[in-house]
Amino acid sequence: MAGKALITGVTGQDGSYLAELLLDKGYEVYGVMRRKSGLDYGNADHIKDRVRFIYADMTDIVSLINAMRISAADEVYNLAGQSFVATSWEQPIATTEIDAVGVTNMLEAIRAVKPEARFYQASTSEMFGLVQEMPQTEKTPFYPRSPYGVAKLYGHWITKNYRESYNMFACSGILFNHESERRGKEFVTRKITEAAARISLGLQECLELGSLDARRDWGHSKDYVRAMWLMLQQEKPDDYVIATGETRTVREFAEISFRYAGIEIEWAGSGVDETGKDKASGRTVVKVNPRFFRPAEVEVLLGNPAKAEKQLGWKREIKFEQLVEGMVEIDISIVERELKAARL
C-alpha cells in the first residue's frame, strides 16, 4: 500500500485528476467535501465509490482536525479554494478566509494530529501579477493584482513559514494556468470552448470576451497533478514553478477552439449587428466586452519550469493544441447529448 492521502477540493478539476493518479498508485484516498443542500461529487462522481469522503470546511479548523483524525493521512494536498479571480473582487473577504486563513487552519490541523504528514499547498502564478521579470521563476518577486492573488500569496508564505518554523514537510507548487475538459464554465477557457461547440451546433451566435491580448502559460491539469505528487516524494520539501515555458494569448485560444469546431471567426468591428453577426459576411464574431476586464489586469504570465524538470524529473506531456482541441471535442459531445435529450 502506497499510504493514505487526504485531498481538499477533491471534487474540482485538479482534485479529481489527483485522486485518479493516487488511486492508480495504490493510495487510500480521502476527499474533503463541503456539506451542501444537495449531494454533488462534481468531477469526482466517476470515482465516488473509490474515495472516502469527509465533510469539512477550510474555514472550520475543528472539521479539518476531524478530517485528519479520520484519514490519518500521510500526504495532504490542499487544493480547496475560491479559485475564480473575478469572484475575488466581488467576495474579497470570503476569498481571504478560504484561500489564506484556510491554509493556516489546514497546517494547524496537521500539526495537531500528525505533524509528520507531508503537505502540498496549491499556489498560483497569479501571485506574480504585475510581473517583475520574464520568465517567472521561484525567485521572482511577487506582485499580486487581485484579492485572489493576495490571498494565495498569504497561503504560500504561511506554508513556507510552517516549514521553517516547525520543520514540517510542506511544499508549494506555483502552478501556472492549467485547464482541462473538467474546467468550470466560469473560466474564460471553458467559456470559449463551450461557445465554439454551441455556435457550431447553431445554438449561439456570438461570444463576448474581455482582453484578447492577455497572455498566459497554459498546460493540462493531468500533467500538473503529477508534479504535485512528485513534490511530496522528495527527500526535502521545497517550492516549485510548474509551467510549460510557452505563452499564448486569449485570442489564440479562441482561434484554435473555433477552427477545431469548423468555424471561421469574424472579429467584431464597427459592422456588427445586435446579434453579434457581421453585417457584410454574416459570419460569427467574437466581441470584446469591457464588462469582462479586470479592475487590475494581469497582462502576461510565463513560467520557467527548469527547477521542477531538473529536481523532480517532471515534464509536461500534453501540448497546447491538444489541450484546446480536447476541450472543444468534449464540449461538442456534451452539447450534442443535451440536444438529443431535449428532443426526446
Tab-separated table of N, CA and C in Angstrom, residues 183-289:
chain	number	residue	atom	x	y	z
A	183	ARG	N	-12.638	21.760	-16.502
A	183	ARG	CA	-12.581	23.146	-16.045
A	183	ARG	C	-13.992	23.713	-15.896
A	184	GLY	N	-14.211	24.503	-14.861
A	184	GLY	CA	-15.517	25.113	-14.622
A	184	GLY	C	-15.898	26.082	-15.730
A	185	LYS	N	-17.189	26.190	-15.988
A	185	LYS	CA	-17.679	27.008	-17.102
A	185	LYS	C	-17.508	28.506	-16.880
A	186	GLU	N	-17.187	28.919	-15.652
A	186	GLU	CA	-16.995	30.346	-15.393
A	186	GLU	C	-15.627	30.834	-15.862
A	187	PHE	N	-14.707	29.912	-16.126
A	187	PHE	CA	-13.368	30.291	-16.558
A	187	PHE	C	-13.355	30.592	-18.056
A	188	VAL	N	-12.505	31.542	-18.477
A	188	VAL	CA	-12.539	32.022	-19.856
A	188	VAL	C	-12.244	30.908	-20.856
A	189	THR	N	-11.369	29.977	-20.496
A	189	THR	CA	-11.028	28.903	-21.433
A	189	THR	C	-12.242	28.030	-21.742
A	190	ARG	N	-12.947	27.636	-20.702
A	190	ARG	CA	-14.130	26.786	-20.898
A	190	ARG	C	-15.273	27.592	-21.527
A	191	LYS	N	-15.328	28.862	-21.221
A	191	LYS	CA	-16.321	29.728	-21.850
A	191	LYS	C	-16.116	29.741	-23.359
A	192	ILE	N	-14.847	29.780	-23.789
A	192	ILE	CA	-14.523	29.798	-25.214
A	192	ILE	C	-14.868	28.467	-25.869
A	193	THR	N	-14.421	27.352	-25.264
A	193	THR	CA	-14.639	26.050	-25.908
A	193	THR	C	-16.119	25.677	-25.936
A	194	GLU	N	-16.851	26.040	-24.892
A	194	GLU	CA	-18.293	25.753	-24.903
A	194	GLU	C	-18.997	26.590	-25.963
A	195	ALA	N	-18.579	27.858	-26.102
A	195	ALA	CA	-19.175	28.723	-27.121
A	195	ALA	C	-18.896	28.174	-28.520
A	196	ALA	N	-17.686	27.699	-28.757
A	196	ALA	CA	-17.343	27.116	-30.052
A	196	ALA	C	-18.254	25.929	-30.356
A	197	ALA	N	-18.496	25.104	-29.332
A	197	ALA	CA	-19.379	23.946	-29.501
A	197	ALA	C	-20.816	24.384	-29.784
A	198	ARG	N	-21.310	25.323	-29.015
A	198	ARG	CA	-22.706	25.754	-29.172
A	198	ARG	C	-22.929	26.480	-30.504
A	199	ILE	N	-21.960	27.296	-30.905
A	199	ILE	CA	-22.086	28.018	-32.176
A	199	ILE	C	-22.032	27.042	-33.345
A	200	SER	N	-21.170	26.027	-33.247
A	200	SER	CA	-21.062	25.044	-34.325
A	200	SER	C	-22.343	24.244	-34.501
A	201	LEU	N	-23.153	24.147	-33.429
A	201	LEU	CA	-24.406	23.398	-33.484
A	201	LEU	C	-25.620	24.320	-33.591
A	202	GLY	N	-25.354	25.613	-33.868
A	202	GLY	CA	-26.435	26.558	-34.125
A	202	GLY	C	-27.193	27.038	-32.913
A	203	LEU	N	-26.613	26.902	-31.738
A	203	LEU	CA	-27.320	27.292	-30.509
A	203	LEU	C	-26.878	28.646	-29.969
A	204	GLN	N	-25.873	29.247	-30.581
A	204	GLN	CA	-25.334	30.521	-30.108
A	204	GLN	C	-24.742	31.242	-31.310
A	205	GLU	N	-24.787	32.565	-31.274
A	205	GLU	CA	-24.291	33.322	-32.434
A	205	GLU	C	-23.033	34.117	-32.151
A	206	CYS	N	-22.803	34.453	-30.882
A	206	CYS	CA	-21.701	35.365	-30.578
A	206	CYS	C	-21.046	35.000	-29.256
A	207	LEU	N	-19.762	35.290	-29.159
A	207	LEU	CA	-19.012	35.097	-27.918
A	207	LEU	C	-18.436	36.433	-27.487
A	208	GLU	N	-18.674	36.806	-26.235
A	208	GLU	CA	-18.144	38.053	-25.697
A	208	GLU	C	-17.020	37.739	-24.716
A	209	LEU	N	-15.879	38.397	-24.895
A	209	LEU	CA	-14.715	38.181	-24.052
A	209	LEU	C	-14.164	39.504	-23.538
A	210	GLY	N	-13.249	39.417	-22.584
A	210	GLY	CA	-12.547	40.599	-22.091
A	210	GLY	C	-11.301	40.832	-22.934
A	211	SER	N	-10.161	40.966	-22.289
A	211	SER	CA	-8.930	41.251	-23.015
A	211	SER	C	-8.508	40.068	-23.875
A	212	LEU	N	-8.373	40.294	-25.176
A	212	LEU	CA	-7.938	39.244	-26.099
A	212	LEU	C	-6.421	39.116	-26.132
A	213	ASP	N	-5.727	40.134	-25.628
A	213	ASP	CA	-4.265	40.161	-25.712
A	213	ASP	C	-3.583	39.683	-24.441
A	214	ALA	N	-4.367	39.355	-23.406
A	214	ALA	CA	-3.773	38.812	-22.188
A	214	ALA	C	-3.067	37.503	-22.539
A	215	ARG	N	-1.841	37.345	-22.065
A	215	ARG	CA	-1.039	36.168	-22.403
A	215	ARG	C	-0.876	35.280	-21.171
A	216	ARG	N	-1.071	33.978	-21.381
A	216	ARG	CA	-0.952	33.022	-20.289
A	216	ARG	C	-0.109	31.824	-20.706
A	217	ASP	N	0.438	31.165	-19.712
A	217	ASP	CA	1.227	29.946	-19.884
A	217	ASP	C	0.284	28.792	-19.541
A	218	TRP	N	-0.281	28.154	-20.585
A	218	TRP	CA	-1.340	27.168	-20.378
A	218	TRP	C	-0.851	25.729	-20.497
A	219	GLY	N	-1.168	24.912	-19.491
A	219	GLY	CA	-0.882	23.490	-19.544
A	219	GLY	C	-2.126	22.691	-19.213
A	220	HIS	N	-1.986	21.366	-19.113
A	220	HIS	CA	-3.112	20.480	-18.819
A	220	HIS	C	-3.057	20.034	-17.363
A	221	SER	N	-4.194	20.053	-16.702
A	221	SER	CA	-4.289	19.686	-15.293
A	221	SER	C	-3.716	18.306	-15.014
A	222	LYS	N	-3.916	17.364	-15.920
A	222	LYS	CA	-3.444	15.995	-15.700
A	222	LYS	C	-1.919	15.960	-15.545
A	223	ASP	N	-1.210	16.788	-16.323
A	223	ASP	CA	0.243	16.882	-16.184
A	223	ASP	C	0.631	17.529	-14.856
A	224	TYR	N	-0.145	18.524	-14.446
A	224	TYR	CA	0.239	19.324	-13.283
A	224	TYR	C	0.018	18.591	-11.962
A	225	VAL	N	-1.002	17.722	-11.879
A	225	VAL	CA	-1.200	16.981	-10.628
A	225	VAL	C	-0.078	15.958	-10.429
A	226	ARG	N	0.512	15.505	-11.523
A	226	ARG	CA	1.659	14.598	-11.425
A	226	ARG	C	2.828	15.313	-10.735
A	227	ALA	N	2.980	16.605	-11.022
A	227	ALA	CA	4.028	17.401	-10.370
A	227	ALA	C	3.760	17.536	-8.874
A	228	MET	N	2.500	17.688	-8.499
A	228	MET	CA	2.151	17.785	-7.073
A	228	MET	C	2.629	16.545	-6.323
A	229	TRP	N	2.313	15.381	-6.892
A	229	TRP	CA	2.695	14.127	-6.248
A	229	TRP	C	4.217	14.013	-6.148
A	230	LEU	N	4.909	14.374	-7.213
A	230	LEU	CA	6.366	14.284	-7.219
A	230	LEU	C	6.997	15.143	-6.130
A	231	MET	N	6.407	16.313	-5.857
A	231	MET	CA	6.961	17.193	-4.819
A	231	MET	C	6.983	16.520	-3.458
A	232	LEU	N	5.959	15.721	-3.157
A	232	LEU	CA	5.877	15.083	-1.845
A	232	LEU	C	6.666	13.777	-1.772
A	233	GLN	N	7.330	13.409	-2.873
A	233	GLN	CA	8.144	12.188	-2.863
A	233	GLN	C	9.638	12.508	-2.711
A	234	GLN	N	9.985	13.776	-2.587
A	234	GLN	CA	11.384	14.185	-2.499
A	234	GLN	C	11.924	14.005	-1.071
A	235	GLU	N	13.246	14.042	-0.950
A	235	GLU	CA	13.870	13.924	0.371
A	235	GLU	C	13.626	15.164	1.224
A	236	LYS	N	13.638	16.334	0.572
A	236	LYS	CA	13.449	17.583	1.295
A	236	LYS	C	12.319	18.390	0.663
A	237	PRO	N	11.541	19.123	1.473
A	237	PRO	CA	10.460	19.941	0.934
A	237	PRO	C	10.991	21.207	0.277
A	238	ASP	N	10.331	21.637	-0.767
A	238	ASP	CA	10.742	22.859	-1.460
A	238	ASP	C	9.558	23.363	-2.284
A	239	ASP	N	9.719	24.533	-2.894
A	239	ASP	CA	8.682	25.132	-3.733
A	239	ASP	C	9.128	25.090	-5.195
A	240	TYR	N	8.163	24.882	-6.081
A	240	TYR	CA	8.487	24.709	-7.497
A	240	TYR	C	7.494	25.438	-8.400
A	241	VAL	N	8.031	26.076	-9.449
A	241	VAL	CA	7.198	26.609	-10.528
A	241	VAL	C	6.855	25.462	-11.466
A	242	ILE	N	5.569	25.310	-11.763
A	242	ILE	CA	5.115	24.291	-12.718
A	242	ILE	C	4.468	25.036	-13.884
A	243	ALA	N	5.076	24.935	-15.051
A	243	ALA	CA	4.634	25.701	-16.221
A	243	ALA	C	5.114	25.011	-17.489
A	244	THR	N	4.724	25.549	-18.634
A	244	THR	CA	5.143	24.972	-19.921
A	244	THR	C	6.322	25.728	-20.526
A	245	GLY	N	6.522	26.991	-20.104
A	245	GLY	CA	7.556	27.811	-20.703
A	245	GLY	C	7.124	28.442	-22.009
A	246	GLU	N	5.836	28.357	-22.317
A	246	GLU	CA	5.277	28.975	-23.525
A	246	GLU	C	4.132	29.890	-23.125
A	247	THR	N	3.941	30.950	-23.867
A	247	THR	CA	2.835	31.858	-23.571
A	247	THR	C	1.962	32.052	-24.804
A	248	ARG	N	0.653	32.071	-24.601
A	248	ARG	CA	-0.332	32.235	-25.682
A	248	ARG	C	-1.357	33.286	-25.275
A	249	THR	N	-1.954	33.937	-26.262
A	249	THR	CA	-2.980	34.936	-25.972
A	249	THR	C	-4.354	34.284	-25.908
A	250	VAL	N	-5.291	34.999	-25.292
A	250	VAL	CA	-6.688	34.558	-25.285
A	250	VAL	C	-7.189	34.456	-26.720
A	251	ARG	N	-6.750	35.380	-27.571
A	251	ARG	CA	-7.139	35.355	-28.987
A	251	ARG	C	-6.713	34.031	-29.646
A	252	GLU	N	-5.481	33.582	-29.369
A	252	GLU	CA	-5.002	32.314	-29.928
A	252	GLU	C	-5.844	31.143	-29.429
A	253	PHE	N	-6.187	31.167	-28.148
A	253	PHE	CA	-7.008	30.098	-27.576
A	253	PHE	C	-8.348	30.025	-28.322
A	254	ALA	N	-8.933	31.203	-28.584
A	254	ALA	CA	-10.212	31.246	-29.292
A	254	ALA	C	-10.065	30.782	-30.734
A	255	GLU	N	-9.007	31.193	-31.400
A	255	GLU	CA	-8.802	30.822	-32.805
A	255	GLU	C	-8.687	29.311	-32.974
A	256	ILE	N	-7.904	28.666	-32.105
A	256	ILE	CA	-7.747	27.213	-32.195
A	256	ILE	C	-9.068	26.517	-31.876
A	257	SER	N	-9.789	27.014	-30.877
A	257	SER	CA	-11.077	26.415	-30.496
A	257	SER	C	-12.076	26.449	-31.644
A	258	PHE	N	-12.236	27.619	-32.243
A	258	PHE	CA	-13.227	27.766	-33.311
A	258	PHE	C	-12.805	27.025	-34.575
A	259	ARG	N	-11.514	27.030	-34.852
A	259	ARG	CA	-11.019	26.300	-36.023
A	259	ARG	C	-11.324	24.814	-35.891
A	260	TYR	N	-11.118	24.270	-34.705
A	260	TYR	CA	-11.368	22.842	-34.488
A	260	TYR	C	-12.861	22.532	-34.624
A	261	ALA	N	-13.694	23.511	-34.266
A	261	ALA	CA	-15.149	23.328	-34.380
A	261	ALA	C	-15.651	23.614	-35.797
A	262	GLY	N	-14.739	23.970	-36.712
A	262	GLY	CA	-15.110	24.222	-38.095
A	262	GLY	C	-15.744	25.565	-38.340
A	263	ILE	N	-15.362	26.555	-37.536
A	263	ILE	CA	-15.970	27.883	-37.635
A	263	ILE	C	-14.901	28.918	-37.955
A	264	GLU	N	-15.226	29.805	-38.883
A	264	GLU	CA	-14.341	30.923	-39.190
A	264	GLU	C	-14.760	32.121	-38.347
A	265	ILE	N	-13.835	32.613	-37.546
A	265	ILE	CA	-14.155	33.749	-36.670
A	265	ILE	C	-14.103	35.039	-37.465
A	266	GLU	N	-15.078	35.886	-37.235
A	266	GLU	CA	-15.051	37.257	-37.721
A	266	GLU	C	-14.905	38.124	-36.475
A	267	TRP	N	-13.720	38.714	-36.303
A	267	TRP	CA	-13.510	39.529	-35.113
A	267	TRP	C	-14.332	40.801	-35.211
A	268	ALA	N	-15.057	41.119	-34.171
A	268	ALA	CA	-16.046	42.197	-34.198
A	268	ALA	C	-15.422	43.553	-34.480
A	269	GLY	N	-16.066	44.282	-35.388
A	269	GLY	CA	-15.655	45.646	-35.699
A	269	GLY	C	-16.881	46.545	-35.686
A	270	SER	N	-16.876	47.565	-36.502
A	270	SER	CA	-17.996	48.511	-36.499
A	270	SER	C	-19.224	47.950	-37.195
A	271	GLY	N	-19.032	46.966	-38.096
A	271	GLY	CA	-20.162	46.455	-38.848
A	271	GLY	C	-20.808	45.250	-38.222
A	272	VAL	N	-21.076	45.299	-36.928
A	272	VAL	CA	-21.669	44.171	-36.224
A	272	VAL	C	-23.084	44.535	-35.797
A	273	ASP	N	-24.039	43.641	-36.083
A	273	ASP	CA	-25.417	43.925	-35.689
A	273	ASP	C	-25.649	43.503	-34.242
A	274	GLU	N	-26.903	43.678	-33.799
A	274	GLU	CA	-27.189	43.440	-32.389
A	274	GLU	C	-27.084	41.963	-31.999
A	275	THR	N	-27.108	41.040	-32.939
A	275	THR	CA	-26.989	39.614	-32.620
A	275	THR	C	-25.538	39.180	-32.503
A	276	GLY	N	-24.620	40.015	-32.948
A	276	GLY	CA	-23.216	39.652	-32.896
A	276	GLY	C	-22.693	39.143	-34.214
A	277	LYS	N	-23.486	39.222	-35.290
A	277	LYS	CA	-23.015	38.769	-36.599
A	277	LYS	C	-22.532	39.952	-37.431
A	278	ASP	N	-21.534	39.690	-38.250
A	278	ASP	CA	-21.011	40.712	-39.139
A	278	ASP	C	-22.044	41.006	-40.229
A	279	LYS	N	-22.375	42.278	-40.414
A	279	LYS	CA	-23.433	42.647	-41.361
A	279	LYS	C	-23.090	42.266	-42.796
A	280	ALA	N	-21.828	42.400	-43.167
A	280	ALA	CA	-21.437	42.143	-44.554
A	280	ALA	C	-21.345	40.650	-44.865
A	281	SER	N	-20.677	39.895	-43.987
A	281	SER	CA	-20.433	38.481	-44.278
A	281	SER	C	-21.424	37.534	-43.640
A	282	GLY	N	-22.067	37.969	-42.568
A	282	GLY	CA	-22.979	37.083	-41.850
A	282	GLY	C	-22.265	36.044	-41.008
A	283	ARG	N	-20.934	36.159	-40.889
A	283	ARG	CA	-20.176	35.168	-40.136
A	283	ARG	C	-20.171	35.491	-38.638
A	284	THR	N	-19.970	34.458	-37.858
A	284	THR	CA	-19.946	34.603	-36.409
A	284	THR	C	-18.754	35.439	-35.966
A	285	VAL	N	-18.973	36.256	-34.950
A	285	VAL	CA	-17.897	37.107	-34.456
A	285	VAL	C	-17.629	36.851	-32.983
A	286	VAL	N	-16.460	37.290	-32.571
A	286	VAL	CA	-16.115	37.348	-31.164
A	286	VAL	C	-16.000	38.823	-30.812
A	287	LYS	N	-16.750	39.244	-29.819
A	287	LYS	CA	-16.769	40.647	-29.430
A	287	LYS	C	-16.044	40.857	-28.104
A	288	VAL	N	-15.416	42.020	-27.982
A	288	VAL	CA	-14.799	42.418	-26.715
A	288	VAL	C	-15.820	43.209	-25.915
A	289	ASN	N	-16.048	42.775	-24.680
A	289	ASN	CA	-16.979	43.455	-23.792
A	289	ASN	C	-16.194	43.967	-22.586
